[in-house]
Amino acid sequence: MTRDEITAGLAEILEEVAGVSPDDVAEEKSFTDDLDVDSLSMVEVVVAAEEKFGVKIPDNDVQNLKTVGDAVAYIEAQS
Amino acid sequence: MSRPDVVVTGLGATTPLGGDVASTWEAMLAGRSGVGPLTQEWAGQLPVRIAAQLAVEPTEKLDRVKLRRLDRSEAIALIAAHEAWADAGLADSPPDPERLAVSVGSGIGGAQTLLAQDDILEASGPRRVSPHTVPMLMPNGPAAWVGLELGAQAGVHSVASACATGAEAIALGLDMIRSGRADVVLAGGTEAVVHPLPIAGFASMRAMSTRNDDPERASRPWDKGRDGFVLGEGSGAVVLERADHAAARGARVYARLAGAALTSDGYDIVQPHPEGRGVIRAINMAIADAGIDRSDIVHVNAHATSTPVGDIAEIVALRSALGTHPVLTATKSMTGHLLGAAGALESIATILAIRDGVIPPTINLDDPDDALDLDVVAHKARHMDVPAALNNGFGFGGHNAVLVFARV
């Protein structure tokens, strides 16, 4: 799966869970500061991403996923 | 310092009869029933397959992402509260947040969330349980959301007294303003438990009507053919305000909340006291609290849920406390029983009866019970002058709440 495909998949999840417009999703965007994803919604994003991409994202690693790009790289490394 | 007068300056509701107060009131005056068949697949196995469901779904008023984190009872509490808030003219010029409080209760709380998330837990495991579960199911959730969205900082309270909840929440609002803890209180009730488990539970108590083949005629307070209540869902909200605060901002005033009383039967967990001892005491105390004479109470919006025992126990209490002059109605004949929201919705009906000089009907009262010896507005609305009226709300647990509304 390419980085663009992972980004697009995350954009779908972010729209479903938090109402983020797919046009706003880009690798440099911060989940909390740019996309207004709060902590509870971030939990939903992580669980949905695990299911969609077939990966495991332990809670200890979630705090390091500040931007969309961080998450894309994390998922890319596992898939 | 003398005790401040408290007035009602805003109304909001979403009910089985309409998505707002105006449409609900119009339907009530027309004597329409909000009861219909339950067409959900799960209803097939239940002894009760009727309910009074919302006329307008919350998805019409709130966006999809917001609804993901709201229990249905919270969503409709917000819809009713925002209507009342705008109706009071406070949406554009909000009061001092530190003088604004919320008192919104629910009889059962976020049961739909609890049960839906339990299904997910069983089917998919704990990691799939929504992180929004706890704030969605907690019984203070509706009050907390309303407080959050209106910016209330004088306290957010969630009464739970079963079917007396809505009326008790309004009584608490009155106390808060009188005691100086707030100038404005958004008060009301909310309930959304049209789900097989609560229905099965009430049905097992033999408390619900099983007139499944004739839903619109199932809720029939005081009629000989009544066989239990019909579950309804919805929310009602009123803006209570210190009278001088309302006057200072030129607010339109619907009525005065003249008095209130709360008592408890201390008798049985679900049965009303056969002589209505706690109810009689509550009515007497509420009238004394309002400082008016019992003869001034010309109308009562009764609790009357269409159960064989409860309807007549209330009649006995009303006759004992007030005499035979008040004109009664039971709007649950049209709305079904909104449990924790009932007292709020019926307070709105009482307030509008005072404002408009018209009492909505009790539909389906075709063959009155022999023990009904008071004047009930049956079938069609009745125009009459209503200077002061009572709203009764009673709940499992022996809770009795009585509110006195009066024309300003």
Short mmCIF file of C-alpha atoms in Angstrom, two decimals:
data_model
loop_
_atom_site.label_atom_id
_atom_site.label_comp_id
_atom_site.label_asym_id
_atom_site.label_seq_id
_atom_site.Cartn_x
_atom_site.Cartn_y
_atom_site.Cartn_z
CA MET A 1 0.00 0.00 0.00
CA THR A 2 1.43 3.40 -0.98
CA ARG A 3 1.66 6.39 1.36
CA ASP A 4 -1.04 8.12 -0.69
CA GLU A 5 -3.35 5.15 -0.32
CA ILE A 6 -2.79 5.10 3.45
CA THR A 7 -3.42 8.85 3.64
CA ALA A 8 -6.65 8.45 1.69
CA GLY A 9 -7.73 5.61 3.99
CA LEU A 10 -7.04 7.74 7.06
CA ALA A 11 -8.99 10.60 5.49
CA GLU A 12 -12.02 8.32 5.16
CA ILE A 13 -11.76 7.34 8.82
CA LEU A 14 -11.31 10.96 9.94
CA GLU A 15 -14.39 12.02 7.99
CA GLU A 16 -16.51 9.22 9.45
CA VAL A 17 -15.35 9.61 13.05
CA ALA A 18 -14.69 13.32 13.42
CA GLY A 19 -16.29 15.03 10.44
CA VAL A 20 -12.94 16.17 9.02
CA SER A 21 -13.15 17.15 5.36
CA PRO A 22 -10.92 14.86 3.24
CA ASP A 23 -9.55 17.98 1.53
CA ASP A 24 -8.01 19.07 4.84
CA VAL A 25 -6.11 15.82 5.40
CA ALA A 26 -2.43 16.02 4.49
CA GLU A 27 0.73 14.48 5.96
CA GLU A 28 1.90 17.66 7.69
CA LYS A 29 -1.43 18.23 9.51
CA SER A 30 -1.57 17.71 13.30
CA PHE A 31 -4.53 15.64 14.45
CA THR A 32 -5.27 17.85 17.44
CA ASP A 33 -4.07 21.31 16.39
CA ASP A 34 -5.07 21.34 12.70
CA LEU A 35 -7.88 18.80 12.40
CA ASP A 36 -9.57 19.30 15.83
CA VAL A 37 -9.57 15.59 16.62
CA ASP A 38 -10.03 15.33 20.39
CA SER A 39 -8.60 12.56 22.56
CA LEU A 40 -11.72 10.36 22.54
CA SER A 41 -12.12 10.64 18.79
CA MET A 42 -8.41 9.81 18.37
CA VAL A 43 -9.10 6.51 20.13
CA GLU A 44 -11.81 5.80 17.57
CA VAL A 45 -9.46 6.72 14.71
CA VAL A 46 -6.80 4.32 16.02
CA VAL A 47 -9.21 1.39 16.39
CA ALA A 48 -10.67 2.02 12.94
CA ALA A 49 -7.17 2.27 11.43
CA GLU A 50 -6.14 -1.03 13.02
CA GLU A 51 -9.12 -2.69 11.40
CA LYS A 52 -8.76 -1.01 8.01
CA PHE A 53 -5.01 -1.55 7.58
CA GLY A 54 -4.63 -4.81 9.52
CA VAL A 55 -2.05 -3.37 11.93
CA LYS A 56 -1.63 -3.08 15.71
CA ILE A 57 -1.16 0.38 17.24
CA PRO A 58 -0.46 0.02 20.99
CA ASP A 59 -1.59 2.88 23.24
CA ASN A 60 2.02 3.71 24.10
CA ASP A 61 2.73 4.44 20.45
CA VAL A 62 -0.41 6.52 19.86
CA GLN A 63 1.02 9.50 21.75
CA ASN A 64 3.85 9.69 19.21
CA LEU A 65 1.44 9.96 16.29
CA LYS A 66 1.09 13.74 16.25
CA THR A 67 0.54 14.27 12.54
CA VAL A 68 -1.16 12.41 9.72
CA GLY A 69 2.35 11.76 8.34
CA ASP A 70 3.41 10.12 11.62
CA ALA A 71 0.47 7.74 11.37
CA VAL A 72 1.08 7.03 7.68
CA ALA A 73 4.73 6.15 8.38
CA TYR A 74 3.76 3.95 11.34
CA ILE A 75 1.19 2.03 9.30
CA GLU A 76 3.51 1.80 6.27
CA ALA A 77 6.27 0.28 8.42
CA GLN A 78 3.91 -2.48 9.66
CA SER A 79 2.09 -3.33 6.48
CA MET B 1 -35.40 40.42 51.49
CA SER B 2 -38.62 39.09 50.04
CA ARG B 3 -38.65 35.95 47.97
CA PRO B 4 -38.24 36.66 44.23
CA ASP B 5 -40.96 35.78 41.73
CA VAL B 6 -39.95 33.25 39.09
CA VAL B 7 -41.34 33.35 35.55
CA VAL B 8 -41.20 31.15 32.47
CA THR B 9 -39.68 32.96 29.48
CA GLY B 10 -38.87 30.14 27.04
CA LEU B 11 -40.25 26.78 25.95
CA GLY B 12 -38.73 23.96 23.91
CA ALA B 13 -39.73 20.40 23.06
CA THR B 14 -39.36 17.52 20.68
CA THR B 15 -42.12 14.98 21.11
CA PRO B 16 -44.15 12.23 19.46
CA LEU B 17 -46.50 14.99 18.26
CA GLY B 18 -43.97 17.38 16.76
CA GLY B 19 -40.37 18.48 16.48
CA ASP B 20 -40.97 21.71 18.42
CA VAL B 21 -43.40 23.35 20.84
CA ALA B 22 -45.64 24.96 18.20
CA SER B 23 -46.29 21.75 16.28
CA THR B 24 -46.71 19.74 19.48
CA TRP B 25 -49.22 22.21 20.90
CA GLU B 26 -51.17 22.37 17.64
CA ALA B 27 -51.40 18.56 17.56
CA MET B 28 -52.49 18.45 21.21
CA LEU B 29 -55.28 20.96 20.65
CA ALA B 30 -56.40 18.94 17.62
CA GLY B 31 -56.51 15.79 19.76
CA ARG B 32 -54.03 13.84 17.64
CA SER B 33 -52.38 10.66 18.86
CA GLY B 34 -48.62 10.22 18.61
CA VAL B 35 -48.83 6.49 19.23
CA GLY B 36 -48.07 4.02 16.46
CA PRO B 37 -46.86 0.49 15.81
CA LEU B 38 -43.27 -0.53 16.51
CA THR B 39 -42.07 -1.75 13.13
CA GLN B 40 -38.53 -2.61 14.23
CA GLU B 41 -37.58 -6.25 13.77
CA TRP B 42 -37.01 -6.72 17.50
CA ALA B 43 -40.58 -5.72 18.30
CA GLY B 44 -42.04 -8.91 16.87
CA GLN B 45 -41.17 -11.00 19.92
CA LEU B 46 -42.50 -8.48 22.48
CA PRO B 47 -45.91 -8.52 24.17
CA VAL B 48 -46.03 -4.72 23.60
CA ARG B 49 -45.56 -3.61 19.98
CA ILE B 50 -46.68 0.04 20.16
CA ALA B 51 -45.03 3.26 21.31
CA ALA B 52 -45.12 7.03 20.85
CA GLN B 53 -41.91 7.67 18.96
CA LEU B 54 -40.45 11.06 18.03
CA ALA B 55 -42.24 12.87 15.21
CA VAL B 56 -38.94 14.33 13.99
CA GLU B 57 -35.71 12.36 14.19
CA PRO B 58 -32.70 14.08 15.83
CA THR B 59 -30.80 13.66 12.54
CA GLU B 60 -33.02 16.44 11.15
CA LYS B 61 -31.64 18.90 13.68
CA LEU B 62 -28.11 17.76 14.63
CA ASP B 63 -25.21 16.75 12.40
CA ARG B 64 -24.02 13.17 12.04
CA VAL B 65 -20.63 13.55 13.75
CA LYS B 66 -22.17 15.27 16.78
CA LEU B 67 -24.79 12.52 17.09
CA ARG B 68 -22.02 9.87 17.23
CA ARG B 69 -21.13 11.07 20.72
CA LEU B 70 -24.65 11.70 22.03
CA ASP B 71 -27.08 9.20 23.46
CA ARG B 72 -30.52 9.76 21.94
CA SER B 73 -31.71 11.15 25.30
CA GLU B 74 -28.86 13.70 25.19
CA ALA B 75 -29.48 14.67 21.58
CA ILE B 76 -33.14 15.46 22.16
CA ALA B 77 -32.38 17.28 25.42
CA LEU B 78 -30.08 19.57 23.42
CA ILE B 79 -32.71 20.11 20.73
CA ALA B 80 -35.38 21.07 23.29
CA ALA B 81 -32.96 23.22 25.30
CA HIS B 82 -31.77 25.20 22.27
CA GLU B 83 -35.37 25.86 21.22
CA ALA B 84 -36.25 27.11 24.71
CA TRP B 85 -33.08 29.19 24.82
CA ALA B 86 -33.79 30.89 21.49
CA ASP B 87 -37.47 31.27 22.39
CA ALA B 88 -36.47 33.16 25.54
CA GLY B 89 -34.35 35.52 23.44
CA LEU B 90 -31.19 34.34 25.20
CA ALA B 91 -29.39 32.82 22.20
CA ASP B 92 -28.31 36.27 21.01
CA SER B 93 -27.88 37.91 24.41
CA PRO B 94 -26.90 35.21 26.92
CA PRO B 95 -27.00 35.89 30.66
CA ASP B 96 -24.00 35.99 33.02
CA PRO B 97 -22.70 32.37 32.88
CA GLU B 98 -22.06 32.38 36.64
CA ARG B 99 -25.76 33.12 37.20
CA LEU B 100 -27.01 30.45 34.78
CA ALA B 101 -27.81 26.91 35.94
CA VAL B 102 -29.22 23.76 34.36
CA SER B 103 -31.64 21.23 35.86
CA VAL B 104 -32.37 18.51 33.32
CA GLY B 105 -33.20 14.97 34.39
CA SER B 106 -33.92 11.62 32.88
CA GLY B 107 -35.85 8.72 34.34
CA ILE B 108 -33.65 5.99 32.95
CA GLY B 109 -30.66 7.68 31.30
CA GLY B 110 -28.49 6.40 28.48
CA ALA B 111 -29.89 2.87 28.39
CA GLN B 112 -29.79 2.66 24.60
CA THR B 113 -26.05 3.37 24.64
CA LEU B 114 -25.44 0.92 27.49
CA LEU B 115 -27.25 -1.86 25.67
CA ALA B 116 -25.79 -1.13 22.22
CA GLN B 117 -22.24 -1.03 23.57
CA ASP B 118 -22.86 -4.25 25.49
CA ASP B 119 -23.82 -5.85 22.17
CA ILE B 120 -20.49 -4.63 20.72
CA LEU B 121 -18.58 -5.92 23.76
CA GLU B 122 -20.15 -9.36 23.38
CA ALA B 123 -19.71 -9.52 19.61
CA SER B 124 -16.34 -7.81 19.05
CA GLY B 125 -14.55 -7.46 22.38
CA PRO B 126 -13.63 -4.60 24.68
CA ARG B 127 -11.37 -2.71 22.27
CA ARG B 128 -14.34 -1.99 20.01
CA VAL B 129 -16.39 -0.38 22.80
CA SER B 130 -16.74 3.31 21.94
CA PRO B 131 -14.62 5.77 23.97
CA HIS B 132 -17.77 7.91 24.11
CA THR B 133 -19.68 5.20 26.01
CA VAL B 134 -19.44 6.63 29.53
CA PRO B 135 -20.39 10.24 28.77
CA MET B 136 -23.24 8.88 26.64
CA LEU B 137 -24.74 6.57 29.26
CA MET B 138 -24.19 8.57 32.43
CA PRO B 139 -27.52 9.86 33.75
CA ASN B 140 -26.16 13.40 34.17
CA GLY B 141 -25.14 13.41 30.50
CA PRO B 142 -28.14 15.36 29.15
CA ALA B 143 -27.80 18.07 31.82
CA ALA B 144 -24.05 18.22 31.29
CA TRP B 145 -24.35 18.64 27.52
CA VAL B 146 -27.00 21.35 27.89
CA GLY B 147 -24.84 23.13 30.46
CA LEU B 148 -21.81 22.86 28.20
CA GLU B 149 -23.57 24.25 25.15
CA LEU B 150 -25.30 27.10 27.00
CA GLY B 151 -22.21 27.89 29.05
CA ALA B 152 -23.87 27.39 32.45
CA GLN B 153 -21.52 27.85 35.40
CA ALA B 154 -23.94 28.22 38.34
CA GLY B 155 -24.40 24.45 38.57
CA VAL B 156 -25.63 21.62 36.37
CA HIS B 157 -28.00 19.20 38.07
CA SER B 158 -29.71 16.00 37.01
CA VAL B 159 -32.69 14.91 39.03
CA ALA B 160 -33.69 11.24 38.79
CA SER B 161 -37.11 10.44 40.24
CA ALA B 162 -38.54 8.15 37.53
CA CYS B 163 -41.70 9.61 36.06
CA ALA B 164 -41.65 12.61 38.42
CA THR B 165 -38.25 13.68 37.06
CA GLY B 166 -39.34 16.44 34.66
CA ALA B 167 -41.57 18.14 37.24
CA GLU B 168 -39.00 17.73 40.01
CA ALA B 169 -36.27 19.20 37.79
CA ILE B 170 -38.43 22.30 37.31
CA ALA B 171 -39.11 22.47 41.07
CA LEU B 172 -35.35 22.36 41.68
CA GLY B 173 -34.92 25.23 39.22
CA LEU B 174 -37.45 27.26 41.18
CA ASP B 175 -35.52 26.59 44.39
CA MET B 176 -32.23 27.64 42.81
CA ILE B 177 -33.60 31.01 41.74
CA ARG B 178 -35.42 31.64 45.00
CA SER B 179 -32.36 30.80 47.04
CA GLY B 180 -30.23 33.19 45.02
CA ARG B 181 -27.98 30.59 43.39
CA ALA B 182 -29.03 31.52 39.85
CA ASP B 183 -30.96 34.14 37.87
CA VAL B 184 -31.78 31.84 34.96
CA VAL B 185 -32.29 28.06 34.97
CA LEU B 186 -32.80 25.87 31.93
CA ALA B 187 -34.97 23.10 33.38
CA GLY B 188 -36.64 20.03 31.96
CA GLY B 189 -36.55 16.33 31.27
CA THR B 190 -35.58 13.90 28.55
CA GLU B 191 -36.22 10.23 27.79
CA ALA B 192 -35.41 7.90 24.91
CA VAL B 193 -35.78 4.24 25.84
CA VAL B 194 -37.78 2.78 22.99
CA HIS B 195 -35.71 -0.39 23.11
CA PRO B 196 -36.74 -4.02 23.72
CA LEU B 197 -35.22 -4.30 27.20
CA PRO B 198 -37.01 -1.40 28.95
CA ILE B 199 -40.22 -2.33 27.11
CA ALA B 200 -39.89 -5.98 28.19
CA GLY B 201 -39.24 -4.84 31.76
CA PHE B 202 -42.29 -2.59 31.94
CA ALA B 203 -44.35 -5.24 30.15
CA SER B 204 -43.29 -7.88 32.68
CA MET B 205 -44.68 -5.60 35.39
CA ARG B 206 -47.97 -5.66 33.45
CA ALA B 207 -47.74 -1.86 33.45
CA MET B 208 -48.10 -1.33 29.69
CA SER B 209 -51.02 -1.39 27.31
CA THR B 210 -51.05 -4.38 24.95
CA ARG B 211 -53.64 -2.88 22.61
CA ASN B 212 -51.25 -3.64 19.76
CA ASP B 213 -53.92 -3.72 17.07
CA ASP B 214 -55.19 -0.22 17.84
CA PRO B 215 -52.21 1.99 18.79
CA GLU B 216 -53.93 5.39 18.63
CA ARG B 217 -56.56 4.23 21.11
CA ALA B 218 -54.17 2.45 23.49
CA SER B 219 -53.46 5.38 25.84
CA ARG B 220 -56.84 6.07 27.43
CA PRO B 221 -56.56 7.59 30.93
CA TRP B 222 -59.65 7.16 33.12
CA ASP B 223 -61.44 5.09 30.47
CA LYS B 224 -62.88 1.76 31.63
CA GLY B 225 -60.98 0.00 28.85
CA ARG B 226 -57.53 1.28 29.90
CA ASP B 227 -54.94 -1.45 30.27
CA GLY B 228 -51.66 0.31 31.01
CA PHE B 229 -49.44 3.11 29.77
CA VAL B 230 -47.92 3.57 26.33
CA LEU B 231 -44.20 4.32 26.27
CA GLY B 232 -43.26 7.64 24.69
CA GLU B 233 -39.95 9.33 23.95
CA GLY B 234 -39.09 13.01 23.85
CA SER B 235 -37.78 16.01 25.70
CA GLY B 236 -39.19 19.23 27.13
CA ALA B 237 -37.38 22.31 28.43
CA VAL B 238 -38.42 25.56 30.05
CA VAL B 239 -36.41 28.69 30.78
CA LEU B 240 -37.06 29.81 34.36
CA GLU B 241 -35.99 33.31 35.21
CA ARG B 242 -36.10 35.65 38.16
CA ALA B 243 -38.98 37.99 37.33
CA ASP B 244 -36.97 41.21 37.72
CA HIS B 245 -34.18 39.76 35.56
CA ALA B 246 -36.74 39.00 32.84
CA ALA B 247 -38.33 42.42 33.19
CA ALA B 248 -34.97 44.20 32.98
CA ARG B 249 -34.25 42.68 29.58
CA GLY B 250 -37.81 43.10 28.34
CA ALA B 251 -38.40 39.37 28.01
CA ARG B 252 -41.76 37.95 26.94
CA VAL B 253 -43.26 36.07 29.91
CA TYR B 254 -45.49 33.00 29.44
CA ALA B 255 -46.53 32.47 33.05
CA ARG B 256 -45.34 32.56 36.61
CA LEU B 257 -44.03 29.40 38.28
CA ALA B 258 -45.85 30.30 41.44
CA GLY B 259 -45.04 27.33 43.63
CA ALA B 260 -43.92 23.75 43.90
CA ALA B 261 -43.81 20.89 46.34
CA LEU B 262 -42.07 17.53 46.53
CA THR B 263 -43.12 14.67 48.79
CA SER B 264 -42.45 10.96 49.03
CA ASP B 265 -45.01 8.28 49.83
CA GLY B 266 -42.86 6.00 51.97
CA TYR B 267 -45.28 3.26 51.03
CA ASP B 268 -44.24 1.01 48.11
CA ILE B 269 -41.53 0.91 45.47
CA VAL B 270 -44.02 1.00 42.57
CA GLN B 271 -47.61 1.19 43.86
CA PRO B 272 -49.15 4.58 44.62
CA HIS B 273 -50.51 5.05 48.11
CA PRO B 274 -54.18 3.96 47.84
CA GLU B 275 -55.50 7.14 49.45
CA GLY B 276 -52.93 9.33 47.72
CA ARG B 277 -51.55 10.55 51.03
CA GLY B 278 -48.25 11.82 49.58
CA VAL B 279 -49.98 13.37 46.59
CA ILE B 280 -52.53 15.22 48.72
CA ARG B 281 -49.75 16.58 50.89
CA ALA B 282 -47.79 17.70 47.81
CA ILE B 283 -50.80 19.50 46.34
CA ASN B 284 -51.56 21.26 49.63
CA MET B 285 -47.94 22.27 50.08
CA ALA B 286 -47.58 23.51 46.49
CA ILE B 287 -50.69 25.68 46.78
CA ALA B 288 -49.48 27.06 50.11
CA ASP B 289 -46.07 27.69 48.56
CA ALA B 290 -47.72 29.61 45.73
CA GLY B 291 -49.66 31.70 48.24
CA ILE B 292 -52.95 31.22 46.42
CA ASP B 293 -56.28 29.72 47.39
CA ARG B 294 -57.23 26.20 46.24
CA SER B 295 -60.30 27.69 44.58
CA ASP B 296 -57.97 29.59 42.23
CA ILE B 297 -56.72 26.32 40.71
CA VAL B 298 -59.16 25.84 37.85
CA HIS B 299 -57.19 23.29 35.84
CA VAL B 300 -54.95 20.27 36.47
CA ASN B 301 -52.75 18.58 33.87
CA ALA B 302 -52.89 15.23 35.63
CA HIS B 303 -50.20 12.58 35.80
CA ALA B 304 -52.84 10.01 34.63
CA THR B 305 -50.86 7.44 32.68
CA SER B 306 -53.72 5.08 31.71
CA THR B 307 -53.01 2.44 34.34
CA PRO B 308 -55.96 0.83 36.16
CA VAL B 309 -54.83 1.71 39.70
CA GLY B 310 -52.84 4.95 39.31
CA ASP B 311 -55.45 6.94 37.39
CA ILE B 312 -58.08 6.53 40.09
CA ALA B 313 -55.66 7.02 43.00
CA GLU B 314 -54.88 10.45 41.52
CA ILE B 315 -58.59 11.29 41.21
CA VAL B 316 -59.12 10.42 44.87
CA ALA B 317 -56.21 12.66 45.85
CA LEU B 318 -57.29 15.56 43.63
CA ARG B 319 -60.84 15.51 44.98
CA SER B 320 -59.57 15.40 48.52
CA ALA B 321 -57.04 18.20 48.09
CA LEU B 322 -58.85 20.53 45.69
CA GLY B 323 -62.56 19.65 45.71
CA THR B 324 -64.58 19.06 42.56
CA HIS B 325 -64.12 22.33 40.68
CA PRO B 326 -60.83 21.89 38.73
CA VAL B 327 -61.07 20.86 35.09
CA LEU B 328 -58.71 17.98 34.33
CA THR B 329 -56.91 16.69 31.31
CA ALA B 330 -54.45 13.89 30.61
CA THR B 331 -52.29 14.75 27.63
CA LYS B 332 -50.57 11.35 27.90
CA SER B 333 -53.63 10.09 26.01
CA MET B 334 -51.96 11.70 22.96
CA THR B 335 -48.24 11.73 23.74
CA GLY B 336 -47.88 8.43 25.56
CA HIS B 337 -45.84 8.44 28.74
CA LEU B 338 -42.50 10.19 28.33
CA LEU B 339 -41.30 8.96 31.76
CA GLY B 340 -38.59 11.42 32.87
CA ALA B 341 -39.67 13.98 30.27
CA ALA B 342 -43.39 13.77 31.07
CA GLY B 343 -43.40 16.48 33.74
CA ALA B 344 -41.54 18.88 31.47
CA LEU B 345 -43.79 18.34 28.46
CA GLU B 346 -46.93 18.52 30.59
CA SER B 347 -45.69 21.70 32.26
CA ILE B 348 -45.42 23.21 28.78
CA ALA B 349 -49.02 22.14 28.06
CA THR B 350 -50.12 23.66 31.38
CA ILE B 351 -48.30 26.93 30.67
CA LEU B 352 -49.79 27.19 27.18
CA ALA B 353 -53.28 26.43 28.53
CA ILE B 354 -52.85 29.48 30.77
CA ARG B 355 -51.50 31.64 27.94
CA ASP B 356 -54.05 30.64 25.30
CA GLY B 357 -57.10 30.00 27.49
CA VAL B 358 -57.63 26.54 26.08
CA ILE B 359 -57.22 23.09 27.64
CA PRO B 360 -56.10 20.25 25.39
CA PRO B 361 -58.31 17.15 25.39
CA THR B 362 -58.04 13.71 26.90
CA ILE B 363 -58.62 11.53 23.88
CA ASN B 364 -60.05 8.01 24.01
CA LEU B 365 -62.15 8.73 27.10
CA ASP B 366 -65.14 6.94 25.59
CA ASP B 367 -66.45 5.12 28.64
CA PRO B 368 -65.35 6.93 31.83
CA ASP B 369 -64.48 4.88 34.89
CA ASP B 370 -67.28 4.88 37.46
CA ALA B 371 -64.87 6.35 40.01
CA LEU B 372 -64.20 9.39 37.79
CA ASP B 373 -66.39 12.08 39.31
CA LEU B 374 -64.39 15.14 38.23
CA ASP B 375 -64.76 17.23 35.07
CA VAL B 376 -62.38 16.02 32.35
CA VAL B 377 -61.89 17.72 28.98
CA ALA B 378 -62.71 14.72 26.81
CA HIS B 379 -62.24 14.32 23.04
CA LYS B 380 -62.08 18.02 22.12
CA ALA B 381 -60.12 20.98 23.48
CA ARG B 382 -62.07 23.35 25.73
CA HIS B 383 -61.73 27.12 25.72
CA MET B 384 -61.82 28.58 29.20
CA ASP B 385 -60.02 31.17 31.28
CA VAL B 386 -57.14 29.56 33.19
CA PRO B 387 -55.63 31.98 35.75
CA ALA B 388 -53.79 29.20 37.62
CA ALA B 389 -53.21 25.50 37.12
CA LEU B 390 -51.36 22.49 38.49
CA ASN B 391 -49.09 19.98 36.84
CA ASN B 392 -48.72 16.66 38.64
CA GLY B 393 -45.85 14.21 38.24
CA PHE B 394 -45.47 10.96 40.17
CA GLY B 395 -42.77 8.33 39.88
CA PHE B 396 -41.85 4.77 40.81
CA GLY B 397 -40.21 5.01 44.21
CA GLY B 398 -43.07 7.06 45.61
CA HIS B 399 -41.92 10.46 44.29
CA ASN B 400 -44.59 13.17 44.07
CA ALA B 401 -43.95 16.52 42.37
CA VAL B 402 -46.59 19.22 42.03
CA LEU B 403 -46.05 22.53 40.23
CA VAL B 404 -48.32 25.59 40.32
CA PHE B 405 -48.31 27.86 37.28
CA ALA B 406 -50.21 31.15 37.23
CA ARG B 407 -50.91 33.96 34.82
CA VAL B 408 -48.69 36.97 35.33
#
